[in-house]
C-alpha cells in the first residue's frame, strides 16, 4: 500500500470507529426484535464438560491462560484469549455439564456481557468475534434459556 493509500485507510478506520461509537448510530440499533427464530442450528461440536466444570468453579481457561470470572473478565487477557471469551463458544462446555447451575452460569455471563457491551466496541464487535458470538448464542439458546424462570 502506498503512503497515501495507507493514510486514507487509517482515516477510514478512524471515521468508522467514531461513527459506530456515536449516539446516533446506537439509536439505529434499538429497534424491535424481529420475532422468534424459525429454526435453530444444531451445535456441530460437543463441549468439554471438564472446561464447563471449571467455568462453574469460577474461572475460564483458553490455551495456556486462565482468568477468574470477575468484573475484569471481559477486558483481561491476551487478544486471542479475549477473542475466545467474547465468541462464546464456551457455552457448549457449560452445555456439556448440562446442569441447572450450568444454565444459570451461562445466563449470568450472557447477561453480564450484554450489560457491559450494549454500545459498540472495536474489539467485542469485531466481525469475526461477532459472528462466533451470534452463532454460539443461537446454537446454545435452548440450553441456556431452559428453566429461565429460576
Coordinates of N, CA and C in Angstrom, one line a residue:
X1 N 0.8 -1.2 0.0 CA 0.0 0.0 0.0 C 0.9 1.2 0.0
X2 N 0.6 2.2 -0.8 CA 1.3 3.4 -0.8 C 1.0 4.3 0.4
X3 N 1.9 5.2 0.7 CA 1.7 6.1 1.8 C 0.3 6.8 1.8
X4 N -0.1 7.3 0.7 CA -1.4 7.9 0.6 C -2.5 7.0 0.8
X5 N -2.4 5.8 0.2 CA -3.5 4.8 0.4 C -3.5 4.3 1.9
X6 N -2.4 4.2 2.5 CA -2.4 3.8 3.9 C -3.0 4.9 4.8
X7 N -2.7 6.1 4.5 CA -3.3 7.2 5.3 C -4.8 7.3 5.1
X8 N -5.2 7.1 3.9 CA -6.7 7.0 3.6 C -7.4 5.9 4.3
X9 N -6.7 4.7 4.3 CA -7.3 3.6 5.0 C -7.4 3.8 6.5
X10 N -6.3 4.4 7.1 CA -6.3 4.8 8.5 C -7.4 5.8 8.9
X11 N -7.6 6.8 8.0 CA -8.6 7.8 8.2 C -10.0 7.1 8.1
X12 N -10.2 6.2 7.2 CA -11.4 5.5 7.0 C -11.7 4.7 8.3
X13 N -10.7 4.0 8.8 CA -10.9 3.2 10.1 C -11.3 4.1 11.2
X14 N -10.6 5.2 11.4 CA -11.0 6.2 12.5 C -12.4 6.7 12.3
X15 N -12.8 7.1 11.1 CA -14.1 7.6 10.9 C -15.2 6.5 11.2
X16 N -14.9 5.3 10.8 CA -15.8 4.2 11.0 C -16.0 3.9 12.5
X17 N -14.9 3.9 13.2 CA -14.9 3.7 14.7 C -15.7 4.8 15.4
X18 N -15.4 6.1 14.9 CA -16.2 7.2 15.5 C -17.7 7.1 15.3
X19 N -18.0 6.7 14.1 CA -19.4 6.5 13.7 C -20.1 5.5 14.6
X20 N -19.5 4.3 14.7 CA -20.0 3.2 15.4 C -20.2 3.5 16.9
X21 N -19.3 4.3 17.4 CA -19.3 4.7 18.8 C -20.3 5.8 19.1
X22 N -20.8 6.4 18.1 CA -21.7 7.6 18.3 C -23.1 7.3 18.8
X23 N -23.7 8.2 19.5 CA -25.1 8.0 19.9 C -26.1 7.8 18.8
X24 N -26.0 8.6 17.7 CA -26.9 8.4 16.6 C -26.9 6.9 16.0
X25 N -25.7 6.4 15.9 CA -25.6 5.0 15.4 C -26.2 4.1 16.4
X26 N -26.0 4.3 17.7 CA -26.6 3.5 18.7 C -28.1 3.5 18.7
X27 N -28.7 4.6 18.3 CA -30.1 4.7 18.2 C -30.7 3.8 17.1
X28 N -29.9 3.6 16.0 CA -30.3 2.7 14.9 C -30.4 1.3 15.3
X29 N -29.7 0.9 16.4 CA -29.7 -0.5 16.9 C -30.8 -0.8 17.8
X30 N -31.6 0.1 18.2 CA -32.6 -0.1 19.3 C -33.9 -0.5 18.8
X31 N -34.0 -1.0 17.6 CA -35.3 -1.4 17.0 C -36.0 -2.6 17.7
X32 N -37.2 -2.9 17.2 CA -37.9 -4.0 17.8 C -37.3 -5.3 17.2
X33 N -37.2 -6.4 18.1 CA -36.7 -7.6 17.6 C -37.6 -8.2 16.5
X34 N -37.1 -9.0 15.6 CA -37.9 -9.5 14.5 C -38.9 -10.6 14.9
X35 N -38.8 -11.2 16.0 CA -39.7 -12.3 16.4 C -38.9 -13.6 16.6
X36 N -39.6 -14.7 16.8 CA -38.9 -15.9 17.1 C -38.2 -16.5 15.9
X37 N -37.1 -17.2 16.2 CA -36.4 -17.9 15.1 C -37.3 -19.0 14.5
X38 N -37.2 -19.2 13.3 CA -38.0 -20.3 12.6 C -37.3 -21.6 12.8
X39 N -36.0 -21.6 13.0 CA -35.2 -22.8 13.2 C -33.9 -22.4 14.0
X40 N -33.4 -23.3 14.8 CA -32.1 -23.0 15.4 C -31.1 -24.1 15.0
X41 N -29.9 -23.6 14.7 CA -28.9 -24.6 14.3 C -28.5 -25.5 15.4
X42 N -28.1 -26.7 15.0 CA -27.6 -27.7 15.9 C -26.1 -27.4 16.1
X43 N -25.7 -27.4 17.4 CA -24.3 -27.2 17.7 C -23.5 -28.4 17.1
X44 N -22.6 -28.2 16.1 CA -21.9 -29.3 15.5 C -20.8 -29.9 16.3
X45 N -20.3 -29.2 17.3 CA -19.3 -29.8 18.2 C -19.8 -29.8 19.6
X46 N -19.5 -30.9 20.3 CA -19.9 -31.0 21.7 C -18.9 -30.3 22.5
X47 N -19.4 -29.8 23.6 CA -18.5 -29.1 24.5 C -17.7 -30.0 25.4
X48 N -16.8 -29.5 26.2 CA -15.9 -30.2 27.1 C -16.5 -30.0 28.5
X49 N -17.0 -31.1 29.1 CA -17.6 -31.0 30.4 C -16.6 -30.6 31.5
X50 N -15.3 -30.9 31.3 CA -14.3 -30.5 32.3 C -14.1 -29.0 32.3
X51 N -14.1 -28.5 31.1 CA -13.9 -27.0 30.9 C -15.2 -26.3 31.5
X52 N -16.4 -26.9 31.2 CA -17.6 -26.4 31.8 C -17.6 -26.4 33.3
X53 N -17.1 -27.5 33.9 CA -17.0 -27.5 35.4 C -16.1 -26.4 35.9
X54 N -15.0 -26.2 35.2 CA -14.0 -25.1 35.6 C -14.7 -23.7 35.5
X55 N -15.6 -23.5 34.6 CA -16.3 -22.3 34.5 C -17.3 -22.2 35.7
X56 N -17.9 -23.3 36.1 CA -18.8 -23.3 37.2 C -18.0 -23.0 38.5
X57 N -16.7 -23.4 38.6 CA -15.9 -23.1 39.7 C -15.4 -21.7 39.8
X58 N -15.6 -21.0 38.7 CA -15.2 -19.5 38.7 C -14.0 -19.1 37.9
X59 N -13.6 -19.9 36.9 CA -12.5 -19.4 36.1 C -12.7 -20.0 34.7
X60 N -12.0 -19.4 33.7 CA -12.0 -19.8 32.3 C -10.6 -20.0 31.9
X61 N -10.4 -21.1 31.1 CA -9.1 -21.4 30.6 C -9.2 -21.5 29.0
X62 N -8.4 -20.7 28.3 CA -8.3 -20.8 26.9 C -6.8 -20.9 26.6
X63 N -6.4 -21.9 25.9 CA -4.9 -22.1 25.7 C -4.2 -22.2 27.0
X64 N -3.2 -21.5 27.2 CA -2.4 -21.5 28.5 C -2.9 -20.5 29.5
X65 N -3.8 -19.7 29.1 CA -4.3 -18.6 30.0 C -5.5 -19.0 30.8
X66 N -5.5 -18.7 32.1 CA -6.6 -18.9 33.0 C -6.9 -17.5 33.7
X67 N -8.2 -17.2 33.7 CA -8.7 -16.0 34.3 C -9.9 -16.2 35.2
X68 N -9.9 -15.5 36.3 CA -11.1 -15.6 37.2 C -12.3 -14.9 36.6
X69 N -13.4 -15.5 36.9 CA -14.7 -14.8 36.4 C -15.0 -13.7 37.5
X70 N -14.6 -12.5 37.1 CA -14.8 -11.3 38.0 C -15.1 -10.1 37.1
X71 N -15.3 -8.9 37.6 CA -15.6 -7.8 36.8 C -14.6 -7.4 35.7
X72 N -13.3 -7.9 35.8 CA -12.4 -7.6 34.8 C -12.3 -8.6 33.7
X73 N -13.2 -9.6 33.8 CA -13.1 -10.8 32.9 C -13.1 -10.3 31.4
X74 N -14.0 -9.4 31.0 CA -14.2 -9.1 29.6 C -13.0 -8.3 29.0
X75 N -12.2 -7.7 29.8 CA -11.1 -6.9 29.3 C -9.7 -7.4 29.6
X76 N -9.6 -8.5 30.4 CA -8.3 -9.1 30.7 C -7.9 -10.1 29.7
X77 N -6.6 -10.4 29.8 CA -6.0 -11.5 28.9 C -5.5 -11.0 27.6
X78 N -4.9 -11.9 26.9 CA -4.3 -11.6 25.6 C -5.5 -11.4 24.6
X79 N -5.1 -10.9 23.4 CA -6.1 -10.7 22.4 C -6.8 -12.0 22.0
X80 N -6.0 -13.0 21.8 CA -6.5 -14.4 21.4 C -7.5 -14.9 22.5
X81 N -7.1 -14.7 23.8 CA -7.9 -15.2 24.9 C -9.2 -14.4 24.9
X82 N -9.2 -13.1 24.8 CA -10.4 -12.3 24.8 C -11.3 -12.7 23.6
X83 N -10.7 -13.0 22.4 CA -11.5 -13.4 21.3 C -12.3 -14.6 21.5
X84 N -11.6 -15.6 22.2 CA -12.3 -16.8 22.6 C -13.5 -16.5 23.6
X85 N -13.2 -15.7 24.5 CA -14.2 -15.3 25.5 C -15.4 -14.6 24.9
X86 N -15.1 -13.6 24.1 CA -16.2 -12.8 23.5 C -17.0 -13.6 22.4
X87 N -16.4 -14.7 21.9 CA -17.0 -15.5 20.9 C -18.0 -16.5 21.5
X88 N -18.0 -16.8 22.8 CA -19.0 -17.6 23.5 C -19.0 -19.0 23.1
X89 N -18.1 -19.6 22.4 CA -18.1 -21.0 22.0 C -18.1 -21.8 23.3
X90 N -17.6 -21.3 24.4 CA -17.5 -22.0 25.7 C -18.9 -22.3 26.2
X91 N -19.9 -21.7 25.7 CA -21.3 -22.1 26.1 C -21.5 -23.6 25.9
X92 N -20.9 -24.1 24.9 CA -21.0 -25.6 24.6 C -20.4 -26.4 25.8
X93 N -19.4 -25.8 26.4 CA -18.8 -26.5 27.5 C -19.7 -26.6 28.7
X94 N -20.4 -25.5 29.0 CA -21.4 -25.5 30.0 C -22.6 -26.4 29.7
X95 N -22.9 -26.4 28.4 CA -24.0 -27.4 27.9 C -23.6 -28.8 28.2
X96 N -22.3 -29.1 28.0 CA -21.8 -30.5 28.2 C -22.0 -30.9 29.7
X97 N -21.9 -29.9 30.6 CA -22.2 -30.2 32.0 C -23.7 -30.5 32.2
X98 N -24.5 -29.6 31.6 CA -25.9 -29.9 31.5 C -26.8 -29.7 32.7
X99 N -26.2 -29.1 33.8 CA -27.0 -28.9 35.0 C -27.7 -27.6 35.0
X100 N -28.6 -27.4 35.9 CA -29.3 -26.1 36.1 C -28.3 -25.1 36.5
X101 N -27.2 -25.4 37.3 CA -26.2 -24.5 37.7 C -25.5 -24.0 36.4
X102 N -25.2 -24.9 35.5 CA -24.5 -24.5 34.2 C -25.4 -23.6 33.4
X103 N -26.7 -23.9 33.4 CA -27.6 -23.0 32.7 C -27.6 -21.6 33.3
X104 N -27.7 -21.5 34.6 CA -27.7 -20.2 35.3 C -26.4 -19.5 35.0
X105 N -25.3 -20.2 35.1 CA -24.0 -19.5 34.9 C -24.0 -19.0 33.4
X106 N -24.4 -19.7 32.5 CA -24.5 -19.3 31.1 C -25.3 -18.0 31.0
X107 N -26.5 -18.0 31.6 CA -27.4 -16.8 31.5 C -26.7 -15.6 32.2
X108 N -26.1 -15.9 33.4 CA -25.4 -14.8 34.1 C -24.3 -14.1 33.2
X109 N -23.5 -15.0 32.5 CA -22.4 -14.5 31.7 C -22.9 -13.8 30.5
X110 N -23.9 -14.3 29.8 CA -24.5 -13.6 28.7 C -25.1 -12.3 29.1
X111 N -25.8 -12.3 30.2 CA -26.4 -11.0 30.7 C -25.4 -10.0 31.0
X112 N -24.3 -10.5 31.7 CA -23.2 -9.6 32.1 C -22.5 -9.0 30.8
X113 N -22.3 -9.8 29.8 CA -21.7 -9.3 28.6 C -22.6 -8.3 28.0
X114 N -23.9 -8.5 27.9 CA -24.9 -7.6 27.3 C -24.9 -6.3 28.0
X115 N -24.8 -6.3 29.3 CA -24.8 -5.1 30.1 C -23.6 -4.3 29.9
X116 N -22.5 -4.9 29.8 CA -21.2 -4.3 29.7 C -20.9 -3.8 28.2
X117 N -21.5 -4.4 27.2 CA -21.2 -4.2 25.8 C -22.4 -3.7 25.0
X118 N -23.3 -3.0 25.7 CA -24.5 -2.5 25.0 C -24.2 -1.6 23.9
X119 N -23.1 -0.9 24.0 CA -22.6 0.1 23.0 C -21.5 -0.6 22.2
X120 N -21.3 -0.2 20.9 CA -20.3 -0.7 20.1 C -18.9 -0.6 20.7
X121 N -18.1 -1.6 20.5 CA -16.7 -1.6 21.0 C -15.9 -2.2 19.9
X122 N -14.8 -1.6 19.5 CA -14.0 -2.1 18.4 C -13.6 -3.5 18.5
X123 N -13.2 -4.0 19.7 CA -12.8 -5.4 19.9 C -14.0 -6.3 19.9
X124 N -14.9 -6.1 20.9 CA -16.0 -7.0 21.1 C -17.0 -7.1 19.9
X125 N -17.0 -6.1 19.1 CA -17.9 -6.1 17.9 C -17.2 -6.4 16.6
X126 N -15.9 -6.8 16.7 CA -15.2 -7.2 15.5 C -15.9 -8.3 14.8
X127 N -16.0 -8.2 13.4 CA -16.9 -9.1 12.7 C -16.7 -10.6 13.0
X128 N -15.4 -11.0 13.1 CA -15.2 -12.5 13.3 C -15.7 -12.9 14.7
X129 N -15.5 -12.0 15.7 CA -15.9 -12.3 17.0 C -17.5 -12.3 17.1
X130 N -18.0 -11.2 16.5 CA -19.5 -11.1 16.5 C -20.1 -12.3 15.8
X131 N -19.6 -12.8 14.7 CA -20.2 -14.0 14.0 C -20.1 -15.2 14.9
X132 N -19.0 -15.4 15.6 CA -18.9 -16.6 16.5 C -19.9 -16.4 17.7
X133 N -20.0 -15.2 18.2 CA -20.9 -14.9 19.4 C -22.4 -15.2 18.9
X134 N -22.8 -14.7 17.8 CA -24.2 -14.9 17.4 C -24.5 -16.4 17.1
X135 N -23.5 -17.0 16.5 CA -23.7 -18.5 16.2 C -23.8 -19.2 17.5
X136 N -22.9 -18.9 18.5 CA -23.0 -19.6 19.8 C -24.3 -19.4 20.5
X137 N -24.7 -18.1 20.5 CA -25.9 -17.8 21.3 C -27.1 -18.5 20.7
X138 N -27.2 -18.5 19.3 CA -28.3 -19.2 18.7 C -28.3 -20.7 18.9
X139 N -27.1 -21.3 18.7 CA -26.9 -22.7 18.8 C -27.2 -23.2 20.2
X140 N -26.8 -22.4 21.2 CA -27.0 -22.8 22.6 C -28.2 -22.2 23.3
X141 N -29.0 -21.5 22.6 CA -30.2 -20.8 23.1 C -31.1 -21.7 23.9
X142 N -31.5 -22.9 23.3 CA -32.4 -23.8 24.0 C -31.8 -24.3 25.3
X143 N -30.5 -24.5 25.4 CA -29.8 -24.9 26.6 C -29.9 -23.9 27.7
X144 N -29.3 -22.7 27.4 CA -29.2 -21.7 28.5 C -30.5 -21.0 28.8
X145 N -31.5 -21.1 27.9 CA -32.8 -20.4 28.3 C -33.8 -21.4 28.9
X146 N -33.5 -22.7 28.8 CA -34.4 -23.6 29.5 C -34.4 -23.3 31.0
X147 N -35.5 -23.4 31.6 CA -35.7 -23.1 33.0 C -35.3 -21.7 33.4
X148 N -35.5 -20.8 32.4 CA -35.1 -19.4 32.6 C -35.8 -18.7 33.7
X149 N -36.9 -19.2 34.2 CA -37.7 -18.6 35.3 C -37.1 -18.7 36.6
X150 N -36.1 -19.6 36.8 CA -35.5 -19.8 38.1 C -34.5 -18.8 38.5

